[in-house]
Amino acid sequence: MDPISKLLVAYKIPIGAWGKAFFTFLTDNFNALFRGLSSGLNGLLDGLVDALLALPPVLVVALIALLAWYLQRSRSLALGVVIGLLFIINQGLWKQTVQTLVLVVAASAASMLIGVPLGIWAAHKPRVYRVMLPVLDLMQTLPTFVYLIPVLTLFGLGNAPGLIVTIIFVIPTAVRLTHLGITSIPKSIIEAGEAFGATRRQMLWKVELPAALPTIMAGLTQCIMLSLSMVVFAALIGAGGLGTEINRALGSRRIDLGLEAGLAIVVLAIVLDRMTRIGVGGKK
């Protein structure tokens, strides 16, 4: 090793030690808060799963198909939803699919509730977006296993840490696409709203959001897809669902179980993608 490299190594910046000290401080002083939040989220998610599992699977399938038809006014989509979900029941993966569905919907909804307002704020305040940008880059590029460790330390095992990890991974997409949608609105539309004397609130709700809706809805679709991509990682910290089956298949080298669970995730992804295409070419 050359002298410069030796010097750099000798004066290593203790990033890892600082991070460990920070999370030790959090667990020592706020452990009750984090565990209480974890218990509350686990109770809510488990309650939703239990409520869905208490209903006959065929009834749940019919309700989801009815919702798909209502959102898109497409009989072929409703039929496709029925066929896809019946296939999942046929494979014996209904319980795991419901667990994954609840986690994905909760994570996507929370990400949009947080990400859309942040994206609107960033679109109106360029300086805010410049500050957000490196944080968003870090959230999306940091390897998933890296932040599984602190989240597991703070929240323990269960659905709660799986939900939080998924939200961390997904929120940047909601922020970026909302920002893109607002900033891409043609100036002529903005000037027309201003010419009619619209207030800031009216400009937001009656001009900007309707014009940016296709891009925002594309963000919702991406949030759902990214949440589904996280189910395998979330299963490593006790989230359950189809990710658990894939991890089991990987551990035991069971091609059959891995293929079944993988196809169930694909079916769920297609169903959710087609159902949420309002404003992006779908019918309303």
Rosetta silent file (secondary structure, phi, psi, omega in degrees, C-alpha in Angstrom):
SEQUENCE: MDPISKLLVAYKIPIGAWGKAFFTFLTDNFNALFRGLSSGLNGLLDGLVDALLALPPVLVVALIALLAWYLQRSRSLALGVVIGLLFIINQGLWKQTVQTLVLVVAASAASMLIGVPLGIWAAHKPRVYRVMLPVLDLMQTLPTFVYLIPVLTLFGLGNAPGLIVTIIFVIPTAVRLTHLGITSIPKSIIEAGEAFGATRRQMLWKVELPAALPTIMAGLTQCIMLSLSMVVFAALIGAGGLGTEINRALGSRRIDLGLEAGLAIVVLAIVLDRMTRIGVGGKK
SCORE:     score description
SCORE:     0.000 S_00000001
   1 L     0.000  134.475 -178.007    0.000    0.000    0.000 S_00000001
   2 L   -73.005  162.042 -175.635    1.364    3.415   -0.947 S_00000001
   3 H   -57.874  -38.555 -179.135    2.017    6.067    1.757 S_00000001
   4 H   -65.424  -42.727  178.216   -1.041    8.176    0.860 S_00000001
   5 H   -63.254  -41.221  177.864   -3.356    5.176    1.120 S_00000001
   6 H   -61.195  -39.503  179.584   -1.786    4.215    4.474 S_00000001
   7 H   -65.522  -42.618  179.129   -2.366    7.746    5.735 S_00000001
   8 H   -63.139  -42.505  179.907   -6.009    7.691    4.634 S_00000001
   9 H   -67.016  -37.886 -178.054   -6.605    4.316    6.302 S_00000001
  10 H   -64.409  -30.846 -179.753   -4.853    5.450    9.496 S_00000001
  11 L  -112.143   50.124  179.262   -7.237    8.394    9.820 S_00000001
  12 L   -60.365  133.117  175.726  -10.428    6.564    8.913 S_00000001
  13 L   -73.421  123.209 -172.966  -13.613    8.591    9.440 S_00000001
  14 L   -80.233   58.613 -179.478  -15.609    6.589   12.057 S_00000001
  15 H   -58.282  -47.349 -178.828  -18.944    6.661   10.199 S_00000001
  16 H   -60.548  -42.556  179.910  -19.908    3.205   11.486 S_00000001
  17 H   -65.327  -39.699  178.054  -19.071    4.101   15.103 S_00000001
  18 H   -64.115  -43.133  178.573  -21.082    7.329   14.868 S_00000001
  19 H   -63.079  -43.006  178.330  -24.059    5.445   13.424 S_00000001
  20 H   -62.040  -43.066  179.468  -23.880    2.797   16.126 S_00000001
  21 H   -63.026  -38.553  179.903  -23.687    5.454   18.844 S_00000001
  22 H   -64.171  -47.315 -178.210  -26.718    7.247   17.365 S_00000001
  23 H   -72.940  -28.841  172.854  -28.903    4.139   17.284 S_00000001
  24 H   -64.406  -41.075  176.641  -27.689    3.098   20.738 S_00000001
  25 H   -60.396  -43.939 -179.643  -28.813    6.515   21.983 S_00000001
  26 H   -63.824  -45.535 -178.431  -32.236    6.003   20.380 S_00000001
  27 H   -69.122  -32.469  179.988  -32.732    2.530   21.848 S_00000001
  28 H   -72.746  -32.736 -172.224  -31.543    3.615   25.300 S_00000001
  29 H  -107.632  -23.969 -175.271  -33.782    6.671   25.500 S_00000001
  30 H  -127.920   24.380 -177.141  -36.759    6.018   23.232 S_00000001
  31 H   -60.235  -41.321 -179.291  -37.137    2.243   23.277 S_00000001
  32 H   -62.607  -38.787  179.382  -40.636    2.415   24.786 S_00000001
  33 H   -64.027  -48.123 -178.524  -41.764    4.826   22.055 S_00000001
  34 H   -65.773  -40.631 -179.983  -40.466    2.647   19.220 S_00000001
  35 H   -68.584  -35.776  176.777  -41.846   -0.555   20.733 S_00000001
  36 H   -65.803  -43.023  176.532  -45.218    1.101   21.312 S_00000001
  37 H   -62.326  -40.860  178.933  -45.340    2.288   17.711 S_00000001
  38 H   -62.930  -44.316 -179.996  -44.335   -1.183   16.566 S_00000001
  39 H   -63.153  -41.340  179.921  -47.062   -2.827   18.656 S_00000001
  40 H   -64.372  -45.383  179.294  -49.676   -0.419   17.341 S_00000001
  41 H   -66.156  -41.333  177.727  -48.713   -0.955   13.691 S_00000001
  42 H   -60.873  -42.818  179.536  -48.489   -4.721   14.160 S_00000001
  43 H   -63.258  -41.321 -179.881  -51.933   -4.744   15.764 S_00000001
  44 H   -65.639  -48.282 -178.486  -53.433   -2.675   12.952 S_00000001
  45 H   -66.864  -43.617  178.461  -51.902   -4.738   10.143 S_00000001
  46 H   -63.793  -35.928  177.926  -52.639   -8.067   11.824 S_00000001
  47 H   -64.533  -41.216  177.655  -56.214   -6.922   12.443 S_00000001
  48 H   -64.889  -41.094  178.100  -56.695   -6.103    8.756 S_00000001
  49 H   -62.973  -46.588 -179.398  -55.244   -9.468    7.756 S_00000001
  50 H   -62.443  -38.055  179.583  -57.469  -11.327   10.222 S_00000001
  51 H   -64.384  -41.690  179.197  -60.542   -9.416    9.020 S_00000001
  52 H   -70.060  -38.260 -179.652  -59.885  -10.389    5.397 S_00000001
  53 H   -72.202  -21.421  178.287  -59.087  -13.991    6.286 S_00000001
  54 H   -71.173  -22.786  178.632  -62.326  -14.227    8.299 S_00000001
  55 L   -85.390  150.838  174.542  -64.278  -13.750    5.071 S_00000001
  56 L   -58.855  132.940 -178.593  -64.669  -16.578    2.548 S_00000001
  57 H   -52.785  -40.376 -178.731  -61.857  -16.247   -0.011 S_00000001
  58 H   -63.259  -35.964  177.849  -64.292  -16.364   -2.936 S_00000001
  59 H   -65.896  -42.381  178.084  -66.210  -13.435   -1.441 S_00000001
  60 H   -62.599  -41.377  177.561  -63.010  -11.388   -1.125 S_00000001
  61 H   -59.822  -44.943  179.958  -62.165  -12.227   -4.737 S_00000001
  62 H   -62.838  -39.602  179.961  -65.622  -11.066   -5.834 S_00000001
  63 H   -67.120  -40.991  178.743  -65.264   -7.807   -3.882 S_00000001
  64 H   -66.436  -40.423  177.738  -61.835   -7.081   -5.396 S_00000001
  65 H   -63.728  -39.704  177.697  -63.166   -7.852   -8.881 S_00000001
  66 H   -63.930  -40.869  177.141  -66.116   -5.523   -8.247 S_00000001
  67 H   -64.019  -39.914  178.634  -63.704   -2.783   -7.123 S_00000001
  68 H   -62.487  -42.961  178.584  -61.616   -3.343  -10.259 S_00000001
  69 H   -64.967  -40.607 -179.067  -64.705   -2.971  -12.438 S_00000001
  70 H   -64.419  -39.790 -177.447  -65.791    0.170  -10.562 S_00000001
  71 H   -72.358  -39.107 -171.975  -62.376    1.818  -10.940 S_00000001
  72 H  -114.273   -8.778 -177.574  -61.792    0.977  -14.595 S_00000001
  73 L    52.764   45.298 -176.885  -65.270    0.093  -15.941 S_00000001
  74 L  -128.337  114.553  177.831  -63.732   -2.953  -17.594 S_00000001
  75 H   -68.895  -36.590  179.997  -65.424   -6.344  -17.530 S_00000001
  76 H   -64.522  -36.391  176.998  -62.335   -8.013  -18.973 S_00000001
  77 H   -66.270  -44.565  179.218  -60.244   -6.620  -16.102 S_00000001
  78 H   -59.701  -41.734  178.193  -62.750   -7.860  -13.535 S_00000001
  79 H   -64.874  -41.888  178.289  -62.687  -11.303  -15.139 S_00000001
  80 H   -62.540  -38.585  176.709  -58.890  -11.282  -15.183 S_00000001
  81 H   -61.772  -44.512  179.573  -58.827  -10.368  -11.482 S_00000001
  82 H   -61.398  -48.070 -178.724  -61.129  -13.285  -10.685 S_00000001
  83 H   -61.999  -44.866 -178.414  -59.033  -15.758  -12.697 S_00000001
  84 H   -63.189  -45.927 -177.649  -55.751  -14.506  -11.194 S_00000001
  85 H   -72.582  -32.767  174.572  -56.926  -14.596   -7.579 S_00000001
  86 H   -65.743  -34.308  175.124  -58.600  -17.983   -8.010 S_00000001
  87 H   -61.523  -41.941  178.960  -55.263  -19.261   -9.300 S_00000001
  88 H   -63.063  -43.170  177.377  -53.623  -18.047   -6.081 S_00000001
  89 H   -61.250  -42.264  179.272  -56.274  -19.843   -3.995 S_00000001
  90 H   -59.389  -31.879 -178.855  -55.703  -22.959   -6.092 S_00000001
  91 L   -83.762   -1.474  178.884  -51.983  -22.847   -5.235 S_00000001
  92 L    74.389   28.110 -176.125  -52.737  -22.774   -1.496 S_00000001
  93 L  -119.803   24.982 -176.110  -51.223  -19.321   -1.020 S_00000001
  94 H   -65.508  -46.532 -179.030  -54.295  -17.271   -0.131 S_00000001
  95 H   -60.105  -46.368 -179.639  -53.268  -16.447    3.462 S_00000001
  96 H   -64.629  -35.800  179.439  -49.778  -15.359    2.397 S_00000001
  97 H   -67.371  -40.814  177.397  -51.238  -13.296   -0.448 S_00000001
  98 H   -62.425  -42.453  177.661  -53.599  -11.467    1.911 S_00000001
  99 H   -60.417  -44.172  178.707  -50.671  -10.682    4.229 S_00000001
 100 H   -66.875  -41.026 -179.789  -48.664   -9.326    1.302 S_00000001
 101 H   -60.248  -45.843  179.786  -51.648   -7.388   -0.063 S_00000001
 102 H   -62.411  -44.130 -179.753  -52.244   -5.619    3.266 S_00000001
 103 H   -63.741  -44.311 -177.685  -48.555   -4.737    3.601 S_00000001
 104 H   -67.014  -44.925 -179.822  -48.287   -3.436    0.022 S_00000001
 105 H   -64.688  -43.330  179.406  -51.484   -1.376    0.171 S_00000001
 106 H   -63.307  -44.799 -179.249  -50.542    0.096    3.563 S_00000001
 107 H   -65.623  -42.292 -179.340  -47.003    0.944    2.424 S_00000001
 108 H   -66.925  -42.060  179.514  -48.172    2.453   -0.874 S_00000001
 109 H   -64.032  -45.458  179.249  -50.911    4.511    0.804 S_00000001
 110 H   -63.915  -40.001  179.982  -48.531    5.820    3.481 S_00000001
 111 H   -64.130  -40.485  178.607  -45.880    6.613    0.879 S_00000001
 112 H   -70.702  -39.015  179.469  -48.333    8.607   -1.229 S_00000001
 113 H   -63.006  -33.995  178.724  -49.764   10.429    1.808 S_00000001
 114 H   -88.277  -44.005 -171.823  -46.251   11.529    2.763 S_00000001
 115 H   -72.032  -37.703 -177.681  -44.613   11.747   -0.653 S_00000001
 116 H   -64.982  -49.359  176.069  -47.230   13.753   -2.583 S_00000001
 117 H   -59.724  -38.834  177.807  -47.270   16.747   -0.171 S_00000001
 118 H   -64.379  -39.295  178.193  -43.465   16.684   -0.064 S_00000001
 119 H   -65.341  -38.988  177.399  -43.354   16.604   -3.868 S_00000001
 120 H   -65.196  -44.561  178.472  -45.743   19.560   -4.112 S_00000001
 121 H   -59.903  -45.623 -179.102  -43.673   21.496   -1.574 S_00000001
 122 H   -65.244  -34.474  179.565  -40.461   20.705   -3.444 S_00000001
 123 H   -67.636  -33.036 -179.680  -42.026   21.751   -6.776 S_00000001
 124 H   -87.015  -17.607 -178.788  -42.949   25.146   -5.359 S_00000001
 125 L  -127.671   89.339 -177.764  -39.656   25.595   -3.489 S_00000001
 126 H   -54.569  -34.805  178.697  -36.639   24.686   -5.686 S_00000001
 127 H   -63.761  -38.215  177.742  -34.262   25.188   -2.747 S_00000001
 128 H   -62.552  -42.354 -179.411  -36.199   22.595   -0.745 S_00000001
 129 H   -65.342  -36.375  177.999  -35.877   20.119   -3.611 S_00000001
 130 H   -64.729  -32.631  175.941  -32.133   20.686   -3.800 S_00000001
 131 H   -74.219  -39.134 -179.311  -31.905   19.794   -0.111 S_00000001
 132 H   -67.017  -34.362 -168.970  -34.213   16.783   -0.557 S_00000001
 133 H   -54.276  -50.805  179.074  -32.383   15.405   -3.583 S_00000001
 134 H   -64.538  -31.361  177.903  -29.343   13.861   -1.823 S_00000001
 135 H   -67.267  -43.639  178.148  -31.622   12.421    0.879 S_00000001
 136 H   -63.654  -40.884  177.404  -33.866   10.829   -1.752 S_00000001
 137 H   -60.955  -42.843  179.625  -30.812    9.469   -3.568 S_00000001
 138 H   -63.337  -43.345 -178.713  -29.538    7.957   -0.319 S_00000001
 139 H   -63.378  -34.057 -176.447  -32.900    6.340    0.469 S_00000001
 140 H   -87.675  -27.646 -174.427  -33.080    4.735   -2.972 S_00000001
 141 H   -99.797  -20.258  178.520  -29.462    3.675   -3.422 S_00000001
 142 L   -63.729  126.785 -179.816  -28.549    2.494    0.073 S_00000001
 143 L   -53.752  138.072 -174.969  -28.626   -1.331   -0.001 S_00000001
 144 H   -55.782  -41.151 -177.095  -31.784   -2.672    1.603 S_00000001
 145 H   -62.963  -23.958 -178.286  -29.926   -4.927    4.011 S_00000001
 146 H   -67.380  -45.995 -179.434  -28.118   -1.890    5.451 S_00000001
 147 H   -90.872   -1.334  168.493  -31.236   -0.236    6.830 S_00000001
 148 H   -63.938  -36.067 -174.798  -32.897   -3.539    7.737 S_00000001
 149 H   -65.565  -54.006  179.155  -30.469   -3.696   10.681 S_00000001
 150 H   -65.202  -36.362  178.336  -31.339   -0.383   12.412 S_00000001
 151 H   -64.479  -41.149  176.724  -35.062   -0.788   11.718 S_00000001
 152 H   -63.423  -39.309  179.586  -34.962   -4.279   13.220 S_00000001
 153 H   -64.119  -40.453 -176.203  -33.063   -2.908   16.223 S_00000001
 154 H   -80.061  -38.754 -169.954  -35.606   -0.154   16.833 S_00000001
 155 H  -112.687   -8.464  179.726  -38.872   -1.934   16.042 S_00000001
 156 L    75.394 -166.546 -179.985  -38.168   -5.651   16.509 S_00000001
 157 L   -85.184  156.551  174.744  -39.695   -8.412   14.403 S_00000001
 158 L   131.522 -170.997 -179.695  -43.100   -8.289   12.751 S_00000001
 159 H   -71.935  -31.112 -176.656  -45.117   -6.472   10.129 S_00000001
 160 H   -58.845  -52.745  178.204  -44.286   -3.019   11.543 S_00000001
 161 H   -63.459  -34.131  176.192  -40.580   -3.015   10.635 S_00000001
 162 H   -62.217  -40.848  177.804  -41.440   -4.542    7.251 S_00000001
 163 H   -64.790  -44.512 -176.929  -43.884   -1.701    6.637 S_00000001
 164 H   -66.323  -43.396  177.899  -41.385    0.961    7.711 S_00000001
 165 H   -60.818  -42.213  179.848  -38.572   -0.457    5.572 S_00000001
 166 H   -64.479  -42.441  179.062  -40.899   -0.581    2.569 S_00000001
 167 H   -62.232  -43.696  179.019  -42.040    3.016    3.104 S_00000001
 168 H   -57.875  -41.004 -177.499  -38.430    4.233    3.330 S_00000001
 169 H   -72.676  -30.560 -169.732  -37.666    2.511    0.032 S_00000001
 170 H   -94.346  -33.554 -173.593  -40.821    3.693   -1.751 S_00000001
 171 H   -51.711  -42.382 -178.845  -41.341    7.323   -0.624 S_00000001
 172 H   -54.929  -34.077  179.540  -38.654    8.811   -2.943 S_00000001
 173 H   -65.480  -43.217  178.150  -40.605    7.621   -5.988 S_00000001
 174 H   -63.271  -41.332  179.720  -43.772    9.386   -4.824 S_00000001
 175 H   -65.038  -48.938 -175.383  -41.835   12.585   -4.129 S_00000001
 176 H   -63.213  -45.196 -176.011  -39.942   12.560   -7.441 S_00000001
 177 H   -73.844  -31.909  174.173  -42.935   11.845   -9.684 S_00000001
 178 H   -66.064  -44.377  176.720  -45.146   14.377   -7.891 S_00000001
 179 H   -59.355  -43.675  179.552  -42.383   16.972   -8.295 S_00000001
 180 H   -63.034  -43.699 -179.068  -42.029   16.017  -11.959 S_00000001
 181 H   -62.068  -43.606 -178.365  -45.773   16.254  -12.547 S_00000001
 182 H   -69.796  -43.846 -176.417  -46.092   19.714  -10.991 S_00000001
 183 H   -75.402  -15.011 -179.111  -42.974   21.167  -12.624 S_00000001
 184 L   -92.582    0.439  179.497  -43.899   19.759  -16.054 S_00000001
 185 L   -65.679  129.082  179.352  -47.218   21.611  -16.269 S_00000001
 186 L   -56.235  141.944 -178.728  -47.128   23.904  -19.352 S_00000001
 187 H   -60.223  -31.457 -178.555  -46.720   27.572  -18.497 S_00000001
 188 H   -61.807  -35.618  179.060  -49.790   28.423  -20.540 S_00000001
 189 H   -68.957  -43.158  178.135  -51.997   26.471  -18.136 S_00000001
 190 H   -62.459  -44.549 -178.969  -50.478   28.219  -15.112 S_00000001
 191 H   -64.944  -34.407  178.062  -50.828   31.628  -16.780 S_00000001
 192 H   -65.534  -42.815  177.571  -54.469   30.908  -17.644 S_00000001
 193 H   -62.541  -42.192  178.452  -55.226   30.108  -14.003 S_00000001
 194 H   -66.026  -36.393 -179.660  -53.486   33.277  -12.845 S_00000001
 195 H   -64.300  -31.287  178.403  -55.321   35.334  -15.465 S_00000001
 196 L   -85.536    6.271  175.079  -58.651   34.201  -14.009 S_00000001
 197 L    76.792   27.573 -179.453  -57.511   35.379  -10.577 S_00000001
 198 L   -68.502  139.368  175.151  -57.122   31.957   -8.959 S_00000001
 199 L   -75.899  173.814  179.545  -55.716   31.941   -5.431 S_00000001
 200 H   -60.079  -43.209 -179.784  -52.776   29.704   -4.484 S_00000001
 201 H   -64.612  -43.101  178.748  -55.136   27.076   -3.090 S_00000001
 202 H   -65.282  -38.360  176.943  -57.335   27.186   -6.185 S_00000001
 203 H   -60.917  -40.916 -178.595  -54.270   26.964   -8.417 S_00000001
 204 H   -67.777  -51.317 -171.505  -53.137   23.860   -6.559 S_00000001
 205 H   -81.658  -29.947 -173.886  -56.447   22.009   -6.419 S_00000001
 206 H  -106.491  -13.391 -179.060  -58.088   23.134   -9.662 S_00000001
 207 H  -120.716  -60.016 -171.451  -55.115   23.625  -12.000 S_00000001
 208 H   -69.140  -52.076 -176.734  -51.875   21.971  -10.870 S_00000001
 209 H   -64.766  -43.761  175.554  -53.095   18.700   -9.367 S_00000001
 210 H   -60.048  -39.304 -179.486  -55.541   17.874  -12.200 S_00000001
 211 H   -69.806  -33.049 -177.567  -52.836   18.611  -14.790 S_00000001
 212 H   -91.163   -1.904 -173.600  -50.239   16.557  -12.873 S_00000001
 213 H   -55.970  -43.608  179.274  -52.628   13.691  -12.030 S_00000001
 214 H   -57.611  -41.079  179.650  -51.373   11.247  -14.718 S_00000001
 215 H   -70.630  -38.324  178.188  -47.810   11.550  -13.455 S_00000001
 216 H   -64.941  -39.810  178.540  -48.886   11.301   -9.818 S_00000001
 217 H   -68.895  -32.929  172.801  -50.905    8.177  -10.606 S_00000001
 218 H   -62.601  -35.417  175.420  -47.879    6.741  -12.385 S_00000001
 219 H   -63.642  -39.386  176.875  -46.094    7.363   -9.088 S_00000001
 220 H   -62.236  -44.365  178.484  -48.759    5.342   -7.271 S_00000001
 221 H   -60.247  -43.260  178.772  -48.292    2.462   -9.688 S_00000001
 222 H   -65.644  -36.932  176.863  -44.533    2.589   -9.178 S_00000001
 223 H   -60.295  -42.371  179.511  -45.007    2.678   -5.395 S_00000001
 224 H   -64.874  -44.564 -179.687  -47.062   -0.512   -5.589 S_00000001
 225 H   -64.746  -41.606  179.224  -44.505   -2.267   -7.784 S_00000001
 226 H   -67.923  -36.276  177.107  -41.606   -1.222   -5.555 S_00000001
 227 H   -63.248  -40.586  177.440  -43.523   -2.318   -2.451 S_00000001
 228 H   -65.444  -33.008  178.891  -44.029   -5.739   -4.010 S_00000001
 229 H   -69.741  -16.208 -177.969  -40.324   -5.924   -4.772 S_00000001
 230 L   -93.282   -5.360 -172.859  -39.651   -5.447   -1.065 S_00000001
 231 H   -63.905  -32.700  179.579  -41.788   -8.333    0.227 S_00000001
 232 H   -67.917  -42.735  179.204  -38.878  -10.790    0.154 S_00000001
 233 H   -68.669  -40.396 -179.819  -36.659   -8.455    2.175 S_00000001
 234 H   -63.200  -31.184  179.114  -39.483   -7.567    4.579 S_00000001
 235 H   -64.889  -25.412  179.821  -40.006  -11.268    5.241 S_00000001
 236 L   -66.898  -21.449  178.341  -36.462  -11.442    6.630 S_00000001
 237 L  -114.176   28.321  169.222  -37.576   -9.298    9.581 S_00000001
 238 L    90.218   16.844 -177.604  -40.828  -11.120   10.252 S_00000001
 239 L   -73.906  -23.695 -179.719  -43.290   -9.433    7.894 S_00000001
 240 L    75.899 -170.236  178.761  -44.693  -12.725    6.594 S_00000001
 241 L    90.612 -160.852 -176.751  -46.578  -13.148    3.342 S_00000001
 242 H   -66.458  -26.930  176.903  -45.352  -14.437    0.006 S_00000001
 243 H   -61.580  -35.287  177.382  -41.821  -13.278    0.752 S_00000001
 244 H   -62.482  -40.902  179.286  -41.635  -15.863    3.532 S_00000001
 245 H   -65.059  -39.138  178.733  -42.493  -18.608    1.061 S_00000001
 246 H   -66.868  -41.022  177.216  -39.789  -17.438   -1.327 S_00000001
 247 H   -64.736  -37.994  175.596  -37.213  -17.372    1.470 S_00000001
 248 H   -62.980  -44.172  179.204  -38.284  -20.866    2.495 S_00000001
 249 H   -62.684  -39.086  179.416  -37.942  -22.051   -1.080 S_00000001
 250 H   -66.482  -42.132 -178.186  -34.493  -20.474   -1.305 S_00000001
 251 H   -67.695  -33.445 -177.941  -33.347  -22.038    1.958 S_00000001
 252 H  -104.245    4.292 -179.204  -34.535  -25.510    1.026 S_00000001
 253 L    55.645   40.676  178.955  -33.855  -25.204   -2.738 S_00000001
 254 L   -92.572  101.909 -179.128  -37.499  -25.973   -3.512 S_00000001
 255 H   -64.100  -37.843 -176.231  -38.052  -24.888   -7.101 S_00000001
 256 H   -63.463  -48.263 -179.206  -41.759  -25.733   -6.930 S_00000001
 257 H   -65.555  -40.364  179.093  -42.509  -23.517   -3.920 S_00000001
 258 H   -63.319  -40.605  179.458  -40.395  -20.673   -5.310 S_00000001
 259 H   -67.081  -42.503  179.959  -42.192  -20.802   -8.654 S_00000001
 260 H   -63.077  -48.721 -178.885  -45.642  -20.883   -7.032 S_00000001
 261 H   -66.692  -37.923  178.523  -44.925  -17.955   -4.698 S_00000001
 262 H   -63.443  -42.773  178.115  -43.208  -16.008   -7.476 S_00000001
 263 H   -66.903  -33.705  176.766  -46.173  -16.401   -9.811 S_00000001
 264 H   -63.488  -40.418  177.263  -48.517  -15.341   -6.999 S_00000001
 265 H   -64.958  -40.845  178.399  -46.533  -12.110   -6.624 S_00000001
 266 H   -61.170  -45.609  179.238  -46.683  -11.569  -10.395 S_00000001
 267 H   -61.032  -45.502  179.446  -50.471  -12.054  -10.403 S_00000001
 268 H   -62.391  -40.390  178.995  -50.875   -9.659   -7.475 S_00000001
 269 H   -62.847  -44.593 -179.642  -48.654   -7.097   -9.194 S_00000001
 270 H   -63.727  -43.865 -179.702  -50.671   -7.277  -12.432 S_00000001
 271 H   -60.082  -50.265 -177.669  -53.977   -6.980  -10.571 S_00000001
 272 H   -67.076  -36.986  179.064  -52.893   -3.943   -8.560 S_00000001
 273 H   -63.455  -47.054 -177.961  -51.240   -2.300  -11.566 S_00000001
 274 H   -68.460  -33.252 -178.234  -54.332   -2.595  -13.749 S_00000001
 275 H   -72.443  -26.391 -174.430  -56.643   -1.442  -10.961 S_00000001
 276 L  -104.005   19.980 -179.884  -54.694    1.744  -10.238 S_00000001
 277 L   -89.539   33.351  175.674  -54.304    3.018  -13.777 S_00000001
 278 L   -71.804  128.561  178.396  -56.871    5.771  -13.271 S_00000001
 279 L    83.229    1.152  178.804  -55.728    8.858  -15.089 S_00000001
 280 L  -126.032   41.099  178.026  -52.962    6.968  -16.920 S_00000001
 281 L   104.396  -11.893  178.415  -54.931    5.667  -19.817 S_00000001
 282 L   -82.713  167.791  178.489  -57.480    3.690  -17.852 S_00000001
 283 L   -92.861  148.158 -179.471  -61.200    4.392  -17.868 S_00000001
 284 L  -117.358    0.000    0.000  -62.848    5.993  -14.904 S_00000001
